[in-house]
């Protein structure tokens, strides 16, 4: 059997609802759509912990974050552990990773299992980024999304053409601070992007955790996020200040003219436009560069025998629920985009609603390579799902856990379960922590959403009597999943 090549393209914080193949109403992604047209689109791909470093560690190890050691952004990845890259490297594959690593660098956290790597330190910069490699560090002139692709294509060009390869092309974009390149800087200038339905969400009928989160478009952006000049008297401050009384108040873009407002809703909508346009401009550069990779594979007769996957480390709130950022188990943040082409095996233009996870990726790569997966990997190969086969005992529920209690953006730690119809979330507050006492701000609470009746998750039905039966069944299934995931905390 000829082992297929694998090209894994992953961006950072690119939500599925900003991809036209997922029905985005706000942008076009013609090149990412090409992958879907050539292969399969996954409607229900979810991450097990919606944040950058943990998702990356799950993808490399095929293990939940409590077992691979990267539960939070503060944990460094221990590269001495087994990863899919190491197994592929030991078994005839040429391996490389370029771009965002974000699992710590230096010592045991530098990439392992890769013949070649050039990665950004931490989040990295959009323009003229410093990058690290086994040879040391150097500044690359240009725009980061182009550079990551240039490095990928150069590596493909100089590889040993007799052996299969696994390329991990990891874009930094469209992560905060959303800095577009010159080519896309003026997109959307003379138009308004449609507002999300839930932009003015007031969090009634929801948990205290939702109300408490500090990721609101209305009050939690920094001047830097939206490229605004802090007004007189606010120089040196980070967060955009919007007074209740808007008389004499204005916001001023860098290099622009001050803008005044008549009411609070118009401020929020203006801030949303500033945010989403830069986000989508960064996405447009990714899409162009996905096209460059696909073109290269086609022009070099590699498309037929190469599995190409495009995904993002998690989803993102694009003004949904009045928010930016991620972390919550809510749909926009939980869902990962995933499109895959492999013409030899995957029928073109198909889709699947099977519930698949980032936890499954490692075993999927190994399956394509014809290699057995280690027993302690916790996912499942997606190969049969991708080729449209019905897998009789496929999962009908998934386990999620976010660990950073009231840390970044004041989001409470939580774990939960999602099924095709329901989502049950437990914000466990301080009850599971050994330090600190329980107070009202961190008391445990539950949320239950009926996704069939309420796909936007606007109404917590946990305490409603007609959901008592569903609640009991889900609570029991959640405990089973938690145990199965070997999460004993
Ligand atoms: Ca991310």
Tab-separated table of C-alpha atoms in Angstrom, residues 201-213 216 321 323 328-330 410-414 425-428 440-441 443-449 457-463:
chain	number	residue	atom	x	y	z
A	201	UNK	CA	-28.033	39.354	24.401
A	202	UNK	CA	-28.840	40.369	27.986
A	203	UNK	CA	-28.026	36.933	29.495
A	204	UNK	CA	-31.411	36.562	31.139
A	205	UNK	CA	-32.431	32.894	31.473
A	206	UNK	CA	-28.735	31.952	31.662
A	207	UNK	CA	-26.136	31.132	34.299
A	208	UNK	CA	-24.307	33.617	36.472
A	209	UNK	CA	-21.217	32.356	34.650
A	210	UNK	CA	-22.503	33.810	31.386
A	211	UNK	CA	-23.347	37.135	33.012
A	212	UNK	CA	-19.994	37.282	34.761
A	213	UNK	CA	-17.765	36.672	31.702
A	216	UNK	CA	-18.336	41.580	25.846
A	321	UNK	CA	-24.102	36.521	22.710
A	323	UNK	CA	-19.068	38.382	22.899
A	328	UNK	CA	-17.340	28.411	26.961
A	329	UNK	CA	-18.933	25.160	25.913
A	330	UNK	CA	-21.518	27.135	23.933
A	410	UNK	CA	-13.457	35.789	34.084
A	411	UNK	CA	-14.904	32.583	32.625
A	412	UNK	CA	-15.815	29.955	35.206
A	413	UNK	CA	-14.347	26.476	34.906
A	414	UNK	CA	-16.903	23.936	33.748
A	425	UNK	CA	-22.995	22.164	31.552
A	426	UNK	CA	-21.802	22.070	35.157
A	427	UNK	CA	-20.004	25.151	36.443
A	428	UNK	CA	-18.438	23.567	39.464
A	440	UNK	CA	-22.000	33.369	45.844
A	441	UNK	CA	-19.873	34.482	42.885
A	443	UNK	CA	-21.187	28.744	43.660
A	444	UNK	CA	-21.814	25.692	41.497
A	445	UNK	CA	-24.602	25.960	38.923
A	446	UNK	CA	-25.987	24.016	35.975
A	447	UNK	CA	-27.200	24.833	32.511
A	448	UNK	CA	-29.240	22.624	30.210
A	449	UNK	CA	-30.028	23.576	26.624
A	457	UNK	CA	-28.745	28.554	23.649
A	458	UNK	CA	-30.738	31.467	24.979
A	459	UNK	CA	-32.770	29.584	27.584
A	460	UNK	CA	-31.443	27.411	30.374
A	461	UNK	CA	-34.110	24.746	30.986
A	462	UNK	CA	-32.262	22.912	33.746
A	463	UNK	CA	-34.923	23.729	36.346
